PDB file of C-alpha atoms in Angstrom:
ATOM      1  CA  ASN A   1       0.000   0.000   0.000  1.00 63.00           C
ATOM      2  CA  ILE A   2       1.060   3.545  -0.678  1.00 65.00           C
ATOM      3  CA  ARG A   3      -0.164   5.334   2.382  1.00 67.00           C
ATOM      4  CA  ARG A   4       1.088   8.709   1.286  1.00 72.00           C
ATOM      5  CA  LEU A   5       3.407   9.915  -1.418  1.00 77.00           C
ATOM      6  CA  GLY A   6       3.901  13.622  -1.758  1.00 80.00           C
ATOM      7  CA  LEU A   7       5.598  16.034  -4.082  1.00 80.00           C
ATOM      8  CA  ARG A   8       6.083  19.680  -3.298  1.00 80.00           C
ATOM      9  CA  LEU A   9       7.116  22.258  -5.867  1.00 74.00           C
ATOM     10  CA  SER A  10       6.843  25.724  -4.421  1.00 72.00           C
ATOM     11  CA  GLU A  11       3.155  26.066  -3.429  1.00 74.00           C
ATOM     12  CA  LEU A  12       2.082  22.982  -5.359  1.00 78.00           C
ATOM     13  CA  GLU A  13       1.578  20.119  -2.912  1.00 86.00           C
ATOM     14  CA  LEU A  14       0.625  16.924  -4.714  1.00 87.00           C
ATOM     15  CA  ASP A  15      -0.583  13.993  -2.610  1.00 90.00           C
ATOM     16  CA  VAL A  16      -0.864  10.480  -4.028  1.00 90.00           C
ATOM     17  CA  ASN A  17      -2.787   7.813  -2.098  1.00 89.00           C
ATOM     18  CA  GLY A  18      -3.816   4.267  -2.815  1.00 89.00           C
ATOM     19  CA  THR A  19      -2.467   0.806  -3.466  1.00 88.00           C
ATOM     20  CA  VAL A  20      -0.282  -1.028  -5.935  1.00 87.00           C
ATOM     21  CA  ARG A  21      -0.689  -4.806  -5.752  1.00 86.00           C
ATOM     22  CA  ASN A  22       1.407  -7.483  -7.434  1.00 84.00           C
ATOM     23  CA  PHE A  23       4.411  -5.551  -8.711  1.00 80.00           C
ATOM     24  CA  ALA A  24       5.125  -8.269 -11.335  1.00 84.00           C
ATOM     25  CA  LYS A  25       1.747  -7.499 -12.950  1.00 87.00           C
ATOM     26  CA  PRO A  26       0.617  -4.294 -11.169  1.00 88.00           C
ATOM     27  CA  VAL A  27      -2.963  -3.574 -10.230  1.00 90.00           C
ATOM     28  CA  LEU A  28      -3.413   0.077  -9.299  1.00 92.00           C
ATOM     29  CA  ASP A  29      -5.887   1.961  -7.192  1.00 93.00           C
ATOM     30  CA  LEU A  30      -4.313   5.415  -6.979  1.00 93.00           C
ATOM     31  CA  SER A  31      -5.653   8.903  -6.603  1.00 94.00           C
ATOM     32  CA  ALA A  32      -3.777  12.184  -6.724  1.00 93.00           C
ATOM     33  CA  ALA A  33      -4.849  15.652  -5.775  1.00 94.00           C
ATOM     34  CA  ALA A  34      -3.251  18.987  -5.184  1.00 91.00           C
ATOM     35  CA  LYS A  35      -4.498  21.445  -2.658  1.00 88.00           C
ATOM     36  CA  PRO A  36      -5.684  24.582  -4.449  1.00 90.00           C
ATOM     37  CA  PHE A  37      -2.522  26.410  -5.447  1.00 88.00           C
ATOM     38  CA  GLY A  38      -1.547  29.867  -6.580  1.00 86.00           C
ATOM     39  CA  PHE A  39      -0.510  30.216 -10.196  1.00 84.00           C
ATOM     40  CA  ASP A  40       2.118  32.767  -9.128  1.00 80.00           C
ATOM     41  CA  ALA A  41       4.293  30.144  -7.434  1.00 75.00           C
ATOM     42  CA  ILE A  42       3.977  27.689 -10.329  1.00 77.00           C
ATOM     43  CA  ALA A  43       4.775  30.356 -12.923  1.00 76.00           C
ATOM     44  CA  ARG A  44       8.018  31.077 -11.065  1.00 72.00           C
ATOM     45  CA  LEU A  45       9.166  27.508 -11.804  1.00 74.00           C
ATOM     46  CA  LEU A  46       9.465  28.411 -15.500  1.00 75.00           C
ATOM     47  CA  PRO A  47      12.847  30.095 -16.079  1.00 77.00           C
ATOM     48  CA  ALA A  48      11.530  32.791 -18.459  1.00 71.00           C
ATOM     49  CA  ALA A  49       8.627  33.662 -16.146  1.00 72.00           C
ATOM     50  CA  GLN A  50      10.869  33.656 -13.070  1.00 75.00           C
ATOM     51  CA  LYS A  51      13.293  36.049 -14.766  1.00 75.00           C
ATOM     52  CA  ALA A  52      10.484  38.360 -15.896  1.00 71.00           C
ATOM     53  CA  LEU A  53       8.822  38.360 -12.474  1.00 72.00           C
ATOM     54  CA  ALA A  54      12.114  39.025 -10.665  1.00 75.00           C
ATOM     55  CA  SER A  55      13.437  41.764 -12.931  1.00 73.00           C
ATOM     56  CA  SER A  56      10.350  43.884 -13.556  1.00 72.00           C
ATOM     57  CA  PRO A  57       7.060  44.949 -12.024  1.00 73.00           C
ATOM     58  CA  ALA A  58       5.493  41.880 -13.661  1.00 71.00           C
ATOM     59  CA  LYS A  59       2.768  40.122 -11.711  1.00 77.00           C
ATOM     60  CA  ALA A  60       1.265  36.647 -11.714  1.00 80.00           C
ATOM     61  CA  SER A  61      -1.923  35.460 -10.013  1.00 87.00           C
ATOM     62  CA  GLY A  62      -4.735  32.945 -10.354  1.00 91.00           C
ATOM     63  CA  ASP A  63      -5.787  29.639  -8.867  1.00 92.00           C
ATOM     64  CA  GLY A  64      -4.920  26.107  -9.840  1.00 91.00           C
ATOM     65  CA  LYS A  65      -6.690  22.802  -9.226  1.00 94.00           C
ATOM     66  CA  PHE A  66      -5.480  19.286  -9.994  1.00 94.00           C
ATOM     67  CA  THR A  67      -7.028  15.840  -9.504  1.00 96.00           C
ATOM     68  CA  ALA A  68      -6.334  12.463 -11.066  1.00 97.00           C
ATOM     69  CA  TYR A  69      -6.943   8.787 -10.516  1.00 97.00           C
ATOM     70  CA  LEU A  70      -5.762   5.528 -12.047  1.00 96.00           C
ATOM     71  CA  LYS A  71      -7.348   2.154 -11.279  1.00 96.00           C
ATOM     72  CA  GLY A  72      -6.874  -1.353 -12.637  1.00 95.00           C
ATOM     73  CA  GLY A  73      -4.151  -3.224 -14.456  1.00 90.00           C
ATOM     74  CA  ALA A  74      -2.717  -3.288 -17.963  1.00 84.00           C
ATOM     75  CA  GLU A  75      -5.779  -5.178 -19.285  1.00 87.00           C
ATOM     76  CA  ARG A  76      -8.379  -2.968 -17.609  1.00 93.00           C
ATOM     77  CA  LEU A  77      -7.618   0.697 -16.899  1.00 94.00           C
ATOM     78  CA  ASP A  78      -9.808   3.447 -15.544  1.00 97.00           C
ATOM     79  CA  GLY A  79      -8.174   6.839 -15.237  1.00 97.00           C
ATOM     80  CA  ALA A  80      -8.823  10.541 -15.378  1.00 98.00           C
ATOM     81  CA  LEU A  81      -6.908  13.791 -15.036  1.00 97.00           C
ATOM     82  CA  ASP A  82      -8.243  17.300 -14.515  1.00 98.00           C
ATOM     83  CA  LEU A  83      -6.005  20.384 -14.412  1.00 95.00           C
ATOM     84  CA  SER A  84      -7.582  23.828 -14.230  1.00 95.00           C
ATOM     85  CA  LEU A  85      -5.883  27.197 -14.033  1.00 93.00           C
ATOM     86  CA  LEU A  86      -8.596  29.734 -13.258  1.00 94.00           C
ATOM     87  CA  GLY A  87      -8.468  33.508 -13.333  1.00 94.00           C
ATOM     88  CA  VAL A  88      -4.837  33.396 -14.365  1.00 92.00           C
ATOM     89  CA  LYS A  89      -2.985  36.678 -14.793  1.00 91.00           C
ATOM     90  CA  LEU A  90       0.631  36.816 -15.872  1.00 85.00           C
ATOM     91  CA  ASP A  91       1.853  40.084 -17.266  1.00 84.00           C
ATOM     92  CA  GLY A  92       5.529  40.611 -17.902  1.00 78.00           C
ATOM     93  CA  PRO A  93       8.045  41.623 -20.551  1.00 78.00           C
ATOM     94  CA  GLY A  94       7.328  39.638 -23.696  1.00 81.00           C
ATOM     95  CA  MET A  95       4.487  37.576 -22.201  1.00 83.00           C
ATOM     96  CA  ARG A  96       0.892  37.935 -21.121  1.00 88.00           C
ATOM     97  CA  LEU A  97      -1.601  35.306 -19.970  1.00 90.00           C
ATOM     98  CA  LEU A  98      -5.146  36.106 -18.843  1.00 94.00           C
ATOM     99  CA  GLY A  99      -8.138  33.863 -18.254  1.00 95.00           C
ATOM    100  CA  ASP A 100      -8.840  30.190 -17.702  1.00 95.00           C
ATOM    101  CA  LEU A 101      -6.982  27.145 -19.028  1.00 95.00           C
ATOM    102  CA  ARG A 102      -8.245  23.561 -18.667  1.00 96.00           C
ATOM    103  CA  VAL A 103      -6.866  20.137 -19.528  1.00 97.00           C
ATOM    104  CA  GLN A 104      -8.972  17.016 -18.994  1.00 98.00           C
ATOM    105  CA  ALA A 105      -8.317  13.427 -20.032  1.00 98.00           C
ATOM    106  CA  LYS A 106     -10.136  10.143 -19.404  1.00 98.00           C
ATOM    107  CA  VAL A 107      -9.467   6.532 -20.350  1.00 97.00           C
ATOM    108  CA  LYS A 108     -11.393   3.372 -19.515  1.00 97.00           C
ATOM    109  CA  GLY A 109     -10.992  -0.182 -20.742  1.00 96.00           C
ATOM    110  CA  ASP A 110      -8.331  -2.482 -22.167  1.00 93.00           C
ATOM    111  CA  PRO A 111      -5.901  -0.441 -24.286  1.00 83.00           C
ATOM    112  CA  LYS A 112      -5.139  -3.531 -26.439  1.00 84.00           C
ATOM    113  CA  GLN A 113      -8.785  -4.465 -27.055  1.00 88.00           C
ATOM    114  CA  ASP A 114     -11.667  -2.204 -26.027  1.00 94.00           C
ATOM    115  CA  VAL A 115     -11.080   1.279 -24.680  1.00 96.00           C
ATOM    116  CA  VAL A 116     -12.906   4.600 -24.447  1.00 97.00           C
ATOM    117  CA  ALA A 117     -10.827   7.783 -24.256  1.00 97.00           C
ATOM    118  CA  SER A 118     -11.345  11.523 -24.318  1.00 98.00           C
ATOM    119  CA  VAL A 119      -9.155  14.620 -24.170  1.00 98.00           C
ATOM    120  CA  LEU A 120     -10.029  18.292 -23.799  1.00 98.00           C
ATOM    121  CA  PHE A 121      -7.759  21.338 -23.927  1.00 97.00           C
ATOM    122  CA  ASP A 122      -9.649  24.598 -23.498  1.00 97.00           C
ATOM    123  CA  ALA A 123      -8.087  28.051 -23.645  1.00 96.00           C
ATOM    124  CA  ASP A 124     -10.943  29.525 -25.674  1.00 93.00           C
ATOM    125  CA  GLN A 125     -11.628  32.702 -23.695  1.00 92.00           C
ATOM    126  CA  SER A 126      -8.047  33.353 -22.624  1.00 95.00           C
ATOM    127  CA  THR A 127      -5.376  35.766 -23.751  1.00 95.00           C
ATOM    128  CA  ILE A 128      -2.010  34.164 -24.515  1.00 94.00           C
ATOM    129  CA  GLN A 129       0.711  36.433 -25.817  1.00 92.00           C
ATOM    130  CA  VAL A 130       4.367  35.466 -26.189  1.00 88.00           C
ATOM    131  CA  LYS A 131       6.525  37.963 -28.053  1.00 88.00           C
ATOM    132  CA  ASP A 132       7.363  36.825 -31.591  1.00 93.00           C
ATOM    133  CA  VAL A 133       5.571  33.474 -31.017  1.00 93.00           C
ATOM    134  CA  LEU A 134       1.850  33.793 -30.284  1.00 92.00           C
ATOM    135  CA  ASN A 135      -0.741  36.553 -29.985  1.00 93.00           C
ATOM    136  CA  LYS A 136      -4.025  34.928 -28.962  1.00 95.00           C
ATOM    137  CA  THR A 137      -6.822  37.228 -27.764  1.00 93.00           C
ATOM    138  CA  PRO A 138     -10.025  36.176 -25.938  1.00 93.00           C
ATOM    139  CA  THR A 139     -11.927  36.384 -29.217  1.00 91.00           C
ATOM    140  CA  THR A 140      -9.499  33.962 -30.914  1.00 93.00           C
ATOM    141  CA  PRO A 141     -10.652  30.360 -30.528  1.00 94.00           C
ATOM    142  CA  MET A 142      -8.227  27.839 -29.004  1.00 96.00           C
ATOM    143  CA  ARG A 143      -9.795  24.509 -28.102  1.00 97.00           C
ATOM    144  CA  PHE A 144      -9.129  20.840 -28.849  1.00 97.00           C
ATOM    145  CA  GLU A 145     -11.534  18.005 -28.061  1.00 98.00           C
ATOM    146  CA  LEU A 146     -11.290  14.306 -28.916  1.00 97.00           C
ATOM    147  CA  SER A 147     -13.588  11.439 -27.988  1.00 98.00           C
ATOM    148  CA  ALA A 148     -12.845   7.957 -29.317  1.00 97.00           C
ATOM    149  CA  THR A 149     -13.355   4.246 -28.740  1.00 96.00           C
ATOM    150  CA  ARG A 150     -11.420   1.205 -29.808  1.00 94.00           C
ATOM    151  CA  LYS A 151     -13.063  -2.198 -30.170  1.00 94.00           C
ATOM    152  CA  ARG A 152     -10.446  -4.711 -31.246  1.00 90.00           C
ATOM    153  CA  ASP A 153      -9.286  -3.522 -34.697  1.00 90.00           C
ATOM    154  CA  LEU A 154     -11.965  -0.831 -35.102  1.00 93.00           C
ATOM    155  CA  VAL A 155     -11.229   2.718 -33.954  1.00 94.00           C
ATOM    156  CA  GLU A 156     -14.198   5.059 -33.887  1.00 96.00           C
ATOM    157  CA  ILE A 157     -13.754   8.818 -33.582  1.00 97.00           C
ATOM    158  CA  HIS A 158     -16.954  10.169 -32.052  1.00 97.00           C
ATOM    159  CA  LYS A 159     -15.726  13.733 -31.991  1.00 97.00           C
ATOM    160  CA  LEU A 160     -12.602  15.484 -33.163  1.00 97.00           C
ATOM    161  CA  ALA A 161     -12.888  19.237 -32.882  1.00 97.00           C
ATOM    162  CA  LEU A 162     -10.029  21.681 -33.230  1.00 97.00           C
ATOM    163  CA  ARG A 163     -10.422  25.430 -33.156  1.00 96.00           C
ATOM    164  CA  PHE A 164      -7.430  27.711 -33.429  1.00 94.00           C
ATOM    165  CA  ALA A 165      -7.825  31.180 -34.887  1.00 91.00           C
ATOM    166  CA  GLU A 166      -9.230  30.688 -38.416  1.00 91.00           C
ATOM    167  CA  LEU A 167      -8.452  26.961 -38.396  1.00 93.00           C
ATOM    168  CA  ARG A 168     -11.520  24.839 -37.777  1.00 95.00           C
ATOM    169  CA  LEU A 169     -11.464  21.065 -38.017  1.00 96.00           C
ATOM    170  CA  ASP A 170     -14.451  18.841 -37.226  1.00 96.00           C
ATOM    171  CA  ALA A 171     -14.294  15.140 -37.856  1.00 95.00           C
ATOM    172  CA  ASP A 172     -15.769  11.832 -36.902  1.00 95.00           C
ATOM    173  CA  GLY A 173     -15.597   8.409 -38.405  1.00 96.00           C
ATOM    174  CA  ARG A 174     -14.051   4.996 -38.094  1.00 94.00           C
ATOM    175  CA  PHE A 175     -11.126   3.035 -39.382  1.00 92.00           C
ATOM    176  CA  ASP A 176      -9.682  -0.436 -38.917  1.00 88.00           C
TER     177      ASP A 176
END
């Protein structure tokens, strides 16, 4: 049993709890969660952001949330991850980030046979500006969503949606 495994990076305190049975053929029942954390402390872990925040009147704020779980073995997995950065504000030389960012992922089933999976990245209403790299405003779409299943040799895409600026891709279908 893993009674408690922790990781601390600045204000981010990640706790992992649960069990791992049969290390030769592991069966997992793990959950991970971070206490709500300030985006300011996490931003300072990035060298460019740390430099900007230390050498100028730049500011960073916002709240972060993280949860995840992973259950089962290699033949039967059930897992999910949810990372949200809410009300983020980072304003410094050459960079600006405002708004909410979310990443979610789920998987359930046997990855070799039958599995259901989904992924979401959402920065739709945010501002992301990096000098000479990206200039995304809140009115510029930025979202990726995928939902798919695999049943033996058949892969079915229920939803594939990508929005980035003028690029719009919507797809579904199947292949084997």
